[in-house]
Amino acid sequence: MAETILILDFGSQVTQLIARRVRENGVYCEIHPFNKAEKALADLNPKGIILSGGPASVTESCGPKAPKSIFHLGIPVLGICYGQQIICSELGGKVESSEEKEFGRAELEIVSDCILFDGLWAIGERHQVWMSHGDAVVSLPNGFRTVAVSDNASYAAIADDDRKFYGVQFHPEVVHTPNGTALLKNFVCKIAGCSGKWTMAAFRERQIDQIRKQVGKAHVICGLSGGVDSSVAAVLIHEAIGAQLHCVFVDTGLLREGEAEEVVKVFREHYKIPLISRNAANLFIQKLMCVTDPEQKRKIIGTTFIDVFEEEAEKIGGADFLAQGTLYPDVIESVSFTGGPSVTIKSHHNVGGLPERMKMFLVEPLKELFKDEVRDLGRELGLPEELVGRHPFPGPGLAIRMPGEVSEKRLKILRRADAIYIEEIRQAGLYDQIWQAFAVLLPVKTVGVMGDARSYDYVCALRAVTSTDGMTADSYPFEHAFLSRVATRIINEVRGINRVTYDVTSKPPGTIEWE
């Protein structure tokens, strides 16, 4: 096991961002719920522990607590927001509900030297940070000292250098705290002693070894969707067990333009991976006729996919293992405070669960990685950049980007409009700056004038967002000239659309999939 930092999750919406920042510093880490800390400690043997923020109050008797054992292990501990308050509360300090609350940007004043701020902030300086707290520490435990204050927090940062316990009331993991990533690096490298040498090459070798140990001489079947996750998982597993892997690609008829052909070409011709390709477009479209509810669409697509997948799997002769491109955000057990940790597992295409009749063990070699790390692994494995860098695409595909009824005619319209949009983004050199861009065919028609004639056709909406890992997103600020050019092409080249609009939107943290 690589040098590891354990992050105990107390329910913060941005706990995953802590993990991202730690990994950006070349240090492997895992998130585990606070109530499973003892097992995580035994499994990981971490070099340091980070306590996340959370929505609860330390002043409430029923609020989540950290196991006291973590303060007697002799390893460094960093508490963030609620995590800092836990440290103080459990080690003899005092936390109270405060009338002086802080939410948003705040000014932090450094009042004492601290290794946590080494090379970043000096005594007397004031720096912007991001606060989000109602409670406040009012007295420190023995051994602690104040290293920073803010207008409404007398103990905005604290330290017990002898025991290597540190706490910050602000959130260094969010982008609104400049130098926050470097602060976390000081903790994991200078305080916890991690080397910062965790690499994707090392992850690749470790996963190949683990896959071989898990699978042995058995066979694995993988459902390829054409997306980044399943593609990277398939190539990694193939590198580990070769011909024991069998891939099934189901063309649902809901894919982007040219995508089905590309998947077959890459895996059959380039990687020589055994691949069964099934064109089931007519079946999916028939099942979706007259269905308008998006969640019902998902369930129908998921059920149909599994039925087709099983039919093709039987032709192989069966397998003991099912490979999935499950990612780390899908399996993190965040505390819900309404029913305990989540136990939901991402199924293929994010559209339901695996039926009980599928008596197979799961192989999920990517479940420790974030989306951008999967892309890095794909490059490490030699996958073509046009596949590795492809924008995320939901399992339900164009059906979920088509509010209202799904039909072959509407799919053709949307597929072409989407292709033009992406083509223009690529030609403008913007594709890699955007996390996800796609067209949406709205279930409304408008009256327009095209040339000398009136038209009555669909409205097409364009969406593009920026993100690092899909946990938060903001709309991409296209120039008006670009949007005008795209709209003109779509209206001129796609019969059935007479109006194009751009959707300016954003995505808050705490959710995984963006559509």
Short mmCIF file of C-alpha atoms in Angstrom, two decimals:
data_model
loop_
_atom_site.label_atom_id
_atom_site.label_comp_id
_atom_site.label_asym_id
_atom_site.label_seq_id
_atom_site.Cartn_x
_atom_site.Cartn_y
_atom_site.Cartn_z
CA MET A 1 0.00 0.00 0.00
CA ALA A 2 1.28 3.47 -0.91
CA GLU A 3 1.78 6.17 1.71
CA THR A 4 -1.79 7.01 2.62
CA ILE A 5 -3.72 9.85 4.20
CA LEU A 6 -7.07 8.92 5.75
CA ILE A 7 -9.87 11.48 5.40
CA LEU A 8 -12.72 10.99 7.84
CA ASP A 9 -15.96 12.30 6.37
CA PHE A 10 -18.46 14.11 8.61
CA GLY A 11 -20.86 14.95 5.80
CA SER A 12 -19.36 18.03 4.15
CA GLN A 13 -20.38 18.71 0.56
CA VAL A 14 -16.74 19.36 -0.29
CA THR A 15 -15.05 16.39 1.39
CA GLN A 16 -14.18 14.99 -2.04
CA LEU A 17 -12.32 18.21 -2.79
CA ILE A 18 -10.00 17.51 0.15
CA ALA A 19 -9.10 14.20 -1.47
CA ARG A 20 -8.56 15.87 -4.84
CA ARG A 21 -6.19 18.44 -3.36
CA VAL A 22 -4.21 15.80 -1.47
CA ARG A 23 -3.82 13.67 -4.58
CA GLU A 24 -2.80 16.71 -6.62
CA ASN A 25 0.20 16.84 -4.30
CA GLY A 26 1.20 13.29 -5.25
CA VAL A 27 -0.12 11.65 -2.09
CA TYR A 28 -2.64 8.82 -2.11
CA CYS A 29 -5.66 9.22 0.17
CA GLU A 30 -9.03 7.65 0.83
CA ILE A 31 -12.29 9.00 2.27
CA HIS A 32 -14.12 6.91 4.86
CA PRO A 33 -17.16 7.78 7.00
CA PHE A 34 -16.38 8.77 10.58
CA ASN A 35 -18.31 5.78 11.93
CA LYS A 36 -16.05 3.34 10.08
CA ALA A 37 -12.80 4.93 11.17
CA GLU A 38 -11.47 1.97 13.13
CA LYS A 39 -11.63 -0.39 10.16
CA ALA A 40 -10.12 2.22 7.84
CA LEU A 41 -7.24 2.76 10.26
CA ALA A 42 -6.53 -0.95 10.37
CA ASP A 43 -6.74 -1.37 6.59
CA LEU A 44 -4.79 1.71 5.54
CA ASN A 45 -2.23 2.31 8.29
CA PRO A 46 -2.26 6.03 7.34
CA LYS A 47 0.58 8.47 7.85
CA GLY A 48 -1.88 11.23 8.71
CA ILE A 49 -5.59 11.89 9.29
CA ILE A 50 -7.77 14.75 8.04
CA LEU A 51 -11.14 15.41 9.66
CA SER A 52 -13.58 17.00 7.20
CA GLY A 53 -16.20 19.65 7.73
CA GLY A 54 -19.85 18.81 8.19
CA PRO A 55 -23.36 20.21 8.68
CA ALA A 56 -23.85 19.05 12.29
CA SER A 57 -23.00 20.91 15.50
CA VAL A 58 -20.42 19.74 18.01
CA THR A 59 -22.61 21.29 20.72
CA GLU A 60 -25.33 18.69 20.07
CA SER A 61 -25.02 15.44 21.99
CA CYS A 62 -26.10 13.45 18.94
CA GLY A 63 -23.55 15.08 16.64
CA PRO A 64 -20.99 12.80 14.97
CA LYS A 65 -17.72 12.34 16.84
CA ALA A 66 -14.30 11.08 15.90
CA PRO A 67 -13.06 7.96 17.70
CA LYS A 68 -10.78 9.05 20.53
CA SER A 69 -8.25 6.44 19.45
CA ILE A 70 -7.06 8.64 16.57
CA PHE A 71 -5.55 11.05 19.11
CA HIS A 72 -3.44 8.30 20.67
CA LEU A 73 -1.87 6.81 17.55
CA GLY A 74 1.06 9.20 17.41
CA ILE A 75 0.23 10.33 13.85
CA PRO A 76 -0.61 13.88 12.67
CA VAL A 77 -4.22 15.06 12.59
CA LEU A 78 -5.66 18.05 10.71
CA GLY A 79 -9.20 19.23 11.43
CA ILE A 80 -11.04 21.36 8.89
CA CYS A 81 -14.02 23.48 10.07
CA TYR A 82 -16.22 20.94 11.89
CA GLY A 83 -13.10 18.79 12.12
CA GLN A 84 -11.27 21.51 14.04
CA GLN A 85 -14.19 21.84 16.42
CA ILE A 86 -14.16 18.07 17.02
CA ILE A 87 -10.48 18.22 17.95
CA CYS A 88 -11.13 20.98 20.45
CA SER A 89 -14.29 19.43 21.87
CA GLU A 90 -12.80 15.96 22.36
CA LEU A 91 -9.44 17.11 23.76
CA GLY A 92 -10.79 19.43 26.47
CA GLY A 93 -11.50 22.70 24.68
CA LYS A 94 -14.88 24.33 24.28
CA VAL A 95 -17.13 25.03 21.30
CA GLU A 96 -20.24 27.19 21.40
CA SER A 97 -22.90 28.32 18.99
CA SER A 98 -21.96 31.82 17.92
CA GLU A 99 -24.07 34.79 16.89
CA GLU A 100 -21.10 35.98 14.82
CA LYS A 101 -21.32 33.49 11.97
CA GLU A 102 -19.03 33.42 8.95
CA PHE A 103 -20.11 32.24 5.51
CA GLY A 104 -18.14 33.03 2.39
CA ARG A 105 -14.94 34.99 1.95
CA ALA A 106 -13.14 36.16 5.10
CA GLU A 107 -9.82 37.78 5.99
CA LEU A 108 -7.36 35.59 7.90
CA GLU A 109 -4.64 37.29 9.95
CA ILE A 110 -1.52 35.27 10.76
CA VAL A 111 -0.47 35.84 14.38
CA SER A 112 2.15 33.10 14.88
CA ASP A 113 4.55 30.97 12.86
CA CYS A 114 3.27 27.50 11.94
CA ILE A 115 4.64 24.75 9.71
CA LEU A 116 1.17 24.49 8.21
CA PHE A 117 1.71 27.94 6.66
CA ASP A 118 5.40 27.42 5.91
CA GLY A 119 6.38 29.22 2.70
CA LEU A 120 2.87 30.60 2.27
CA TRP A 121 1.85 33.13 4.89
CA ALA A 122 3.94 35.15 7.34
CA ILE A 123 3.13 36.75 10.70
CA GLY A 124 1.14 39.96 10.33
CA GLU A 125 -0.12 39.19 6.83
CA ARG A 126 -3.82 39.00 5.97
CA HIS A 127 -5.12 36.56 3.41
CA GLN A 128 -8.46 35.61 1.90
CA VAL A 129 -9.97 32.29 2.97
CA TRP A 130 -13.37 30.63 2.68
CA MET A 131 -15.41 30.23 5.85
CA SER A 132 -18.61 28.30 6.47
CA HIS A 133 -19.45 27.94 10.17
CA GLY A 134 -22.01 28.89 12.79
CA ASP A 135 -20.30 27.39 15.85
CA ALA A 136 -16.95 28.64 17.09
CA VAL A 137 -14.13 27.48 19.34
CA VAL A 138 -14.11 29.61 22.49
CA SER A 139 -11.29 27.93 24.42
CA LEU A 140 -8.41 25.70 23.37
CA PRO A 141 -7.36 22.33 24.80
CA ASN A 142 -4.11 22.15 26.72
CA GLY A 143 -1.08 22.17 24.43
CA PHE A 144 -2.70 24.19 21.63
CA ARG A 145 -1.85 27.72 20.54
CA THR A 146 -3.46 30.23 18.18
CA VAL A 147 -1.75 30.75 14.83
CA ALA A 148 -4.41 32.74 12.93
CA VAL A 149 -7.58 34.74 13.61
CA SER A 150 -10.39 36.27 11.58
CA ASP A 151 -12.93 38.97 12.36
CA ASN A 152 -15.40 36.42 13.73
CA ALA A 153 -13.10 33.55 14.76
CA SER A 154 -10.57 34.04 17.54
CA TYR A 155 -9.14 30.60 16.77
CA ALA A 156 -9.24 30.48 12.97
CA ALA A 157 -6.15 28.26 12.96
CA ILE A 158 -4.62 26.37 15.87
CA ALA A 159 -1.66 24.07 16.45
CA ASP A 160 -0.30 21.57 18.96
CA ASP A 161 3.18 21.12 17.52
CA ASP A 162 4.30 18.44 19.97
CA ARG A 163 1.47 16.05 19.07
CA LYS A 164 1.24 17.34 15.48
CA PHE A 165 -2.45 18.23 15.81
CA TYR A 166 -3.67 21.15 13.72
CA GLY A 167 -7.02 22.79 13.05
CA VAL A 168 -8.32 25.41 10.62
CA GLN A 169 -11.79 26.94 10.80
CA PHE A 170 -11.69 27.78 7.09
CA HIS A 171 -11.78 25.46 4.06
CA PRO A 172 -8.38 25.16 2.32
CA GLU A 173 -9.77 22.62 -0.17
CA VAL A 174 -11.97 25.11 -2.08
CA VAL A 175 -10.61 27.39 -4.80
CA HIS A 176 -11.82 30.44 -2.87
CA THR A 177 -8.91 29.88 -0.45
CA PRO A 178 -5.77 30.80 -2.40
CA ASN A 179 -2.79 28.59 -1.50
CA GLY A 180 -5.17 26.08 0.09
CA THR A 181 -3.68 23.21 -1.92
CA ALA A 182 -0.18 24.22 -0.81
CA LEU A 183 -1.36 24.35 2.81
CA LEU A 184 -2.62 20.77 2.52
CA LYS A 185 0.72 19.82 0.95
CA ASN A 186 2.49 21.19 4.02
CA PHE A 187 0.37 18.91 6.18
CA VAL A 188 0.71 15.72 4.14
CA CYS A 189 4.38 16.16 3.22
CA LYS A 190 6.12 18.31 5.86
CA ILE A 191 4.04 17.23 8.85
CA ALA A 192 2.85 13.70 7.97
CA GLY A 193 6.08 12.92 6.12
CA CYS A 194 4.65 11.65 2.83
CA SER A 195 7.08 11.71 -0.10
CA GLY A 196 4.57 13.02 -2.66
CA LYS A 197 5.65 10.39 -5.20
CA TRP A 198 2.35 8.61 -5.80
CA THR A 199 2.08 8.25 -9.59
CA MET A 200 -0.35 6.80 -12.10
CA ALA A 201 2.36 4.41 -13.28
CA ALA A 202 2.58 2.97 -9.78
CA PHE A 203 -1.22 2.74 -9.58
CA ARG A 204 -1.28 0.90 -12.90
CA GLU A 205 1.17 -1.76 -11.75
CA ARG A 206 -0.59 -2.24 -8.42
CA GLN A 207 -4.00 -2.62 -10.05
CA ILE A 208 -2.72 -5.11 -12.62
CA ASP A 209 -1.35 -7.23 -9.77
CA GLN A 210 -4.63 -6.95 -7.83
CA ILE A 211 -6.73 -7.89 -10.87
CA ARG A 212 -4.62 -10.99 -11.47
CA LYS A 213 -4.93 -12.03 -7.82
CA GLN A 214 -8.70 -11.42 -7.76
CA VAL A 215 -9.56 -13.11 -11.05
CA GLY A 216 -7.05 -15.95 -11.20
CA LYS A 217 -7.84 -18.08 -14.26
CA ALA A 218 -11.51 -17.11 -14.42
CA HIS A 219 -13.13 -15.09 -17.19
CA VAL A 220 -14.29 -11.47 -17.02
CA ILE A 221 -16.99 -9.84 -19.10
CA CYS A 222 -17.08 -6.07 -19.56
CA GLY A 223 -19.87 -3.92 -20.95
CA LEU A 224 -18.28 -1.23 -23.09
CA SER A 225 -20.29 1.97 -23.36
CA GLY A 226 -17.85 3.91 -25.51
CA GLY A 227 -17.10 6.31 -22.68
CA VAL A 228 -13.78 6.96 -20.97
CA ASP A 229 -14.43 4.93 -17.81
CA SER A 230 -15.38 1.59 -19.32
CA SER A 231 -12.73 1.95 -22.03
CA VAL A 232 -9.91 2.56 -19.56
CA ALA A 233 -11.15 -0.25 -17.31
CA ALA A 234 -11.25 -2.67 -20.25
CA VAL A 235 -7.73 -1.87 -21.44
CA LEU A 236 -6.32 -2.13 -17.91
CA ILE A 237 -8.01 -5.48 -17.27
CA HIS A 238 -6.90 -6.77 -20.68
CA GLU A 239 -3.32 -5.84 -19.83
CA ALA A 240 -3.67 -7.89 -16.64
CA ILE A 241 -5.42 -11.04 -17.90
CA GLY A 242 -5.37 -10.91 -21.70
CA ALA A 243 -7.82 -13.24 -23.46
CA GLN A 244 -9.67 -13.97 -20.21
CA LEU A 245 -11.46 -10.64 -20.80
CA HIS A 246 -14.47 -10.51 -23.11
CA CYS A 247 -16.06 -7.18 -24.03
CA VAL A 248 -19.63 -6.61 -25.11
CA PHE A 249 -20.58 -3.37 -26.84
CA VAL A 250 -24.29 -2.63 -27.12
CA ASP A 251 -25.17 0.07 -29.64
CA THR A 252 -28.31 1.50 -28.08
CA GLY A 253 -28.91 3.94 -30.91
CA LEU A 254 -28.57 6.69 -28.31
CA LEU A 255 -24.87 7.41 -28.85
CA ARG A 256 -23.19 10.44 -30.35
CA GLU A 257 -22.41 10.62 -34.06
CA GLY A 258 -19.72 8.13 -35.12
CA GLU A 259 -19.22 6.82 -31.60
CA ALA A 260 -20.24 3.21 -32.17
CA GLU A 261 -17.90 2.85 -35.14
CA GLU A 262 -15.02 4.35 -33.17
CA VAL A 263 -15.43 1.94 -30.25
CA VAL A 264 -15.33 -1.11 -32.52
CA LYS A 265 -12.29 0.23 -34.39
CA VAL A 266 -10.26 1.06 -31.27
CA PHE A 267 -10.87 -2.19 -29.41
CA ARG A 268 -10.87 -4.67 -32.28
CA GLU A 269 -8.21 -3.20 -34.54
CA HIS A 270 -5.92 -1.32 -32.18
CA TYR A 271 -6.02 -3.35 -28.94
CA LYS A 272 -7.09 -6.70 -30.44
CA ILE A 273 -9.48 -7.18 -27.50
CA PRO A 274 -12.22 -9.80 -28.06
CA LEU A 275 -15.35 -7.74 -28.70
CA ILE A 276 -18.97 -8.63 -29.38
CA SER A 277 -20.85 -5.72 -30.98
CA ARG A 278 -24.65 -5.75 -31.01
CA ASN A 279 -26.74 -3.16 -32.81
CA ALA A 280 -29.91 -2.94 -30.72
CA ALA A 281 -30.98 0.58 -31.72
CA ASN A 282 -34.42 -0.44 -32.98
CA LEU A 283 -35.16 -2.36 -29.77
CA PHE A 284 -34.26 0.60 -27.53
CA ILE A 285 -36.23 3.10 -29.59
CA GLN A 286 -39.26 0.78 -29.57
CA LYS A 287 -39.07 0.41 -25.76
CA LEU A 288 -38.89 4.20 -25.35
CA MET A 289 -41.86 5.07 -27.53
CA CYS A 290 -44.37 7.36 -25.77
CA VAL A 291 -42.15 7.60 -22.65
CA THR A 292 -41.48 11.17 -21.48
CA ASP A 293 -40.48 10.87 -17.80
CA PRO A 294 -36.65 11.03 -17.61
CA GLU A 295 -36.34 8.59 -14.71
CA GLN A 296 -38.59 6.09 -16.47
CA LYS A 297 -36.39 6.44 -19.54
CA ARG A 298 -33.34 5.61 -17.43
CA LYS A 299 -34.95 2.50 -16.00
CA ILE A 300 -36.12 1.27 -19.40
CA ILE A 301 -32.70 1.82 -20.92
CA GLY A 302 -31.00 0.10 -17.99
CA THR A 303 -33.30 -2.92 -18.04
CA THR A 304 -33.06 -3.27 -21.80
CA PHE A 305 -29.30 -2.91 -21.74
CA ILE A 306 -28.93 -5.69 -19.17
CA ASP A 307 -31.27 -7.96 -21.16
CA VAL A 308 -29.26 -7.46 -24.36
CA PHE A 309 -25.98 -7.70 -22.47
CA GLU A 310 -26.98 -11.05 -20.96
CA GLU A 311 -28.04 -12.41 -24.35
CA GLU A 312 -24.63 -11.61 -25.78
CA ALA A 313 -22.77 -12.83 -22.69
CA GLU A 314 -24.37 -16.26 -23.06
CA LYS A 315 -22.74 -16.58 -26.48
CA ILE A 316 -19.36 -16.32 -24.77
CA GLY A 317 -20.17 -19.16 -22.44
CA GLY A 318 -20.51 -17.22 -19.22
CA ALA A 319 -18.08 -15.50 -16.87
CA ASP A 320 -17.48 -15.37 -13.14
CA PHE A 321 -16.66 -11.66 -13.03
CA LEU A 322 -18.31 -8.51 -14.32
CA ALA A 323 -16.06 -5.50 -14.97
CA GLN A 324 -17.38 -1.98 -14.34
CA GLY A 325 -15.88 1.46 -14.73
CA THR A 326 -16.99 2.56 -11.26
CA LEU A 327 -15.19 5.71 -10.09
CA TYR A 328 -14.26 6.90 -6.62
CA PRO A 329 -17.05 9.51 -6.26
CA ASP A 330 -19.54 6.71 -6.97
CA VAL A 331 -18.47 4.58 -4.02
CA ILE A 332 -17.52 7.08 -1.34
CA GLU A 333 -19.79 6.44 1.63
CA SER A 334 -20.73 9.94 2.69
CA VAL A 335 -22.66 10.36 5.91
CA SER A 336 -26.29 11.16 5.18
CA PHE A 337 -27.50 11.84 8.76
CA THR A 338 -30.85 10.45 7.63
CA GLY A 339 -30.08 6.77 7.42
CA GLY A 340 -26.40 6.15 7.72
CA PRO A 341 -23.75 5.76 5.03
CA SER A 342 -24.85 5.15 1.50
CA VAL A 343 -24.50 1.62 0.23
CA THR A 344 -25.56 2.26 -3.35
CA ILE A 345 -23.22 0.89 -5.99
CA LYS A 346 -23.06 2.46 -9.42
CA SER A 347 -24.34 0.02 -12.00
CA HIS A 348 -23.55 0.10 -15.67
CA HIS A 349 -24.95 3.24 -17.29
CA ASN A 350 -26.09 4.70 -13.95
CA VAL A 351 -29.62 3.52 -14.58
CA GLY A 352 -30.53 1.05 -11.88
CA GLY A 353 -29.07 -1.93 -10.10
CA LEU A 354 -27.76 -5.28 -11.23
CA PRO A 355 -30.48 -7.91 -11.09
CA GLU A 356 -30.02 -10.65 -8.52
CA ARG A 357 -29.94 -13.27 -11.27
CA MET A 358 -26.53 -11.99 -12.38
CA LYS A 359 -24.47 -14.11 -10.03
CA MET A 360 -21.11 -12.51 -10.77
CA PHE A 361 -18.39 -10.87 -8.75
CA LEU A 362 -17.47 -7.29 -9.59
CA VAL A 363 -14.09 -6.17 -10.88
CA GLU A 364 -13.82 -2.39 -10.41
CA PRO A 365 -10.20 -1.37 -11.02
CA LEU A 366 -10.98 2.37 -11.20
CA LYS A 367 -12.96 2.69 -7.99
CA GLU A 368 -10.11 4.52 -6.25
CA LEU A 369 -9.81 7.21 -8.96
CA PHE A 370 -11.46 10.51 -9.78
CA LYS A 371 -12.50 11.25 -13.36
CA ASP A 372 -9.43 13.28 -14.27
CA GLU A 373 -7.22 10.56 -12.78
CA VAL A 374 -8.93 8.00 -15.01
CA ARG A 375 -7.95 10.14 -17.98
CA ASP A 376 -4.34 10.15 -16.75
CA LEU A 377 -4.44 6.38 -16.41
CA GLY A 378 -5.81 6.10 -19.94
CA ARG A 379 -2.86 8.09 -21.24
CA GLU A 380 -0.53 5.90 -19.18
CA LEU A 381 -2.08 2.87 -20.92
CA GLY A 382 -1.63 4.44 -24.34
CA LEU A 383 -5.27 5.06 -25.22
CA PRO A 384 -5.74 7.62 -28.03
CA GLU A 385 -6.25 11.17 -26.83
CA GLU A 386 -9.52 11.57 -28.72
CA LEU A 387 -10.94 8.80 -26.53
CA VAL A 388 -9.22 9.69 -23.24
CA GLY A 389 -10.12 13.37 -23.49
CA ARG A 390 -13.70 12.81 -24.59
CA HIS A 391 -16.37 14.70 -22.68
CA PRO A 392 -18.43 12.59 -20.23
CA PHE A 393 -21.52 11.00 -21.72
CA PRO A 394 -24.35 9.62 -19.55
CA GLY A 395 -25.43 6.03 -19.99
CA PRO A 396 -28.95 6.99 -21.17
CA GLY A 397 -27.20 9.00 -23.85
CA LEU A 398 -29.20 11.20 -26.18
CA ALA A 399 -32.46 9.97 -24.65
CA ILE A 400 -31.81 11.99 -21.50
CA ARG A 401 -30.78 15.02 -23.59
CA MET A 402 -34.10 14.88 -25.35
CA PRO A 403 -36.92 15.92 -22.97
CA GLY A 404 -40.15 14.46 -24.21
CA GLU A 405 -40.68 11.48 -26.46
CA VAL A 406 -37.77 9.63 -28.05
CA SER A 407 -38.10 8.89 -31.75
CA GLU A 408 -35.71 8.00 -34.54
CA LYS A 409 -36.46 11.32 -36.24
CA ARG A 410 -35.72 13.41 -33.14
CA LEU A 411 -32.56 11.39 -32.43
CA LYS A 412 -31.30 12.11 -35.94
CA ILE A 413 -31.92 15.84 -35.45
CA LEU A 414 -30.21 15.94 -32.06
CA ARG A 415 -27.25 13.79 -33.11
CA ARG A 416 -26.44 16.08 -36.05
CA ALA A 417 -26.88 19.30 -34.04
CA ASP A 418 -24.66 17.92 -31.29
CA ALA A 419 -21.98 16.91 -33.80
CA ILE A 420 -21.92 20.41 -35.34
CA TYR A 421 -21.64 21.99 -31.89
CA ILE A 422 -18.71 19.76 -30.88
CA GLU A 423 -17.04 20.24 -34.26
CA GLU A 424 -17.12 24.02 -33.85
CA ILE A 425 -15.78 23.75 -30.29
CA ARG A 426 -12.86 21.65 -31.55
CA GLN A 427 -12.13 24.00 -34.44
CA ALA A 428 -12.07 26.93 -32.01
CA GLY A 429 -9.50 25.09 -29.86
CA LEU A 430 -11.86 25.06 -26.87
CA TYR A 431 -12.64 21.36 -26.45
CA ASP A 432 -10.01 20.65 -23.78
CA GLN A 433 -10.98 23.79 -21.82
CA ILE A 434 -14.53 22.48 -21.41
CA TRP A 435 -15.51 19.62 -19.12
CA GLN A 436 -18.71 18.77 -20.95
CA ALA A 437 -20.60 20.26 -23.87
CA PHE A 438 -23.71 18.97 -25.58
CA ALA A 439 -26.89 19.91 -27.37
CA VAL A 440 -30.40 19.39 -26.00
CA LEU A 441 -33.46 19.05 -28.20
CA LEU A 442 -36.32 20.72 -26.36
CA PRO A 443 -39.86 19.31 -26.62
CA VAL A 444 -41.24 22.60 -27.93
CA LYS A 445 -41.57 24.12 -31.37
CA THR A 446 -41.51 27.77 -32.35
CA VAL A 447 -42.68 29.70 -35.36
CA GLY A 448 -39.88 31.25 -37.36
CA VAL A 449 -39.12 32.74 -40.75
CA MET A 450 -36.45 31.07 -42.88
CA GLY A 451 -35.88 32.82 -46.16
CA ASP A 452 -39.26 33.70 -47.57
CA ALA A 453 -41.18 31.00 -45.76
CA ARG A 454 -42.45 30.40 -42.25
CA SER A 455 -41.18 27.44 -40.29
CA TYR A 456 -42.48 25.55 -37.30
CA ASP A 457 -39.61 23.52 -35.83
CA TYR A 458 -37.80 22.52 -32.63
CA VAL A 459 -35.67 24.64 -30.31
CA CYS A 460 -32.13 23.41 -29.66
CA ALA A 461 -30.36 24.36 -26.41
CA LEU A 462 -26.58 24.30 -26.10
CA ARG A 463 -24.81 23.67 -22.82
CA ALA A 464 -21.11 23.77 -21.87
CA VAL A 465 -19.57 23.67 -18.40
CA THR A 466 -16.10 23.86 -16.93
CA SER A 467 -14.98 21.57 -14.14
CA THR A 468 -11.96 19.67 -12.86
CA ASP A 469 -13.61 16.48 -11.68
CA GLY A 470 -17.34 16.83 -12.27
CA MET A 471 -18.21 17.68 -8.66
CA THR A 472 -18.77 21.39 -9.29
CA ALA A 473 -19.29 23.22 -12.57
CA ASP A 474 -19.82 26.63 -14.11
CA SER A 475 -21.08 27.55 -17.55
CA TYR A 476 -18.37 28.20 -20.13
CA PRO A 477 -18.21 31.87 -21.19
CA PHE A 478 -18.40 31.57 -24.98
CA GLU A 479 -17.97 34.71 -27.03
CA HIS A 480 -21.12 35.87 -28.81
CA ALA A 481 -19.47 35.45 -32.21
CA PHE A 482 -18.88 31.76 -31.52
CA LEU A 483 -22.44 31.11 -30.41
CA SER A 484 -23.76 32.99 -33.42
CA ARG A 485 -21.63 30.87 -35.76
CA VAL A 486 -22.79 27.60 -34.18
CA ALA A 487 -26.44 28.66 -34.23
CA THR A 488 -26.22 29.64 -37.90
CA ARG A 489 -24.70 26.29 -38.86
CA ILE A 490 -27.26 24.27 -36.90
CA ILE A 491 -30.24 26.15 -38.32
CA ASN A 492 -28.85 25.95 -41.88
CA GLU A 493 -27.70 22.33 -41.79
CA VAL A 494 -30.15 20.54 -39.51
CA ARG A 495 -33.66 20.20 -40.87
CA GLY A 496 -36.11 20.35 -37.94
CA ILE A 497 -34.49 23.14 -35.87
CA ASN A 498 -35.25 26.83 -36.33
CA ARG A 499 -33.97 28.30 -33.06
CA VAL A 500 -30.86 27.82 -30.91
CA THR A 501 -30.34 29.04 -27.35
CA TYR A 502 -27.39 28.79 -24.92
CA ASP A 503 -28.06 27.55 -21.38
CA VAL A 504 -26.10 29.49 -18.72
CA THR A 505 -26.09 27.35 -15.59
CA SER A 506 -23.91 25.99 -12.80
CA LYS A 507 -23.70 22.86 -10.70
CA PRO A 508 -23.23 22.94 -6.91
CA PRO A 509 -21.00 20.43 -5.12
CA GLY A 510 -22.36 17.23 -3.71
CA THR A 511 -23.61 15.48 -6.86
CA ILE A 512 -21.77 13.21 -9.25
CA GLU A 513 -23.38 13.19 -12.66
CA TRP A 514 -23.92 16.30 -14.75
CA GLU A 515 -26.38 16.23 -17.62
#
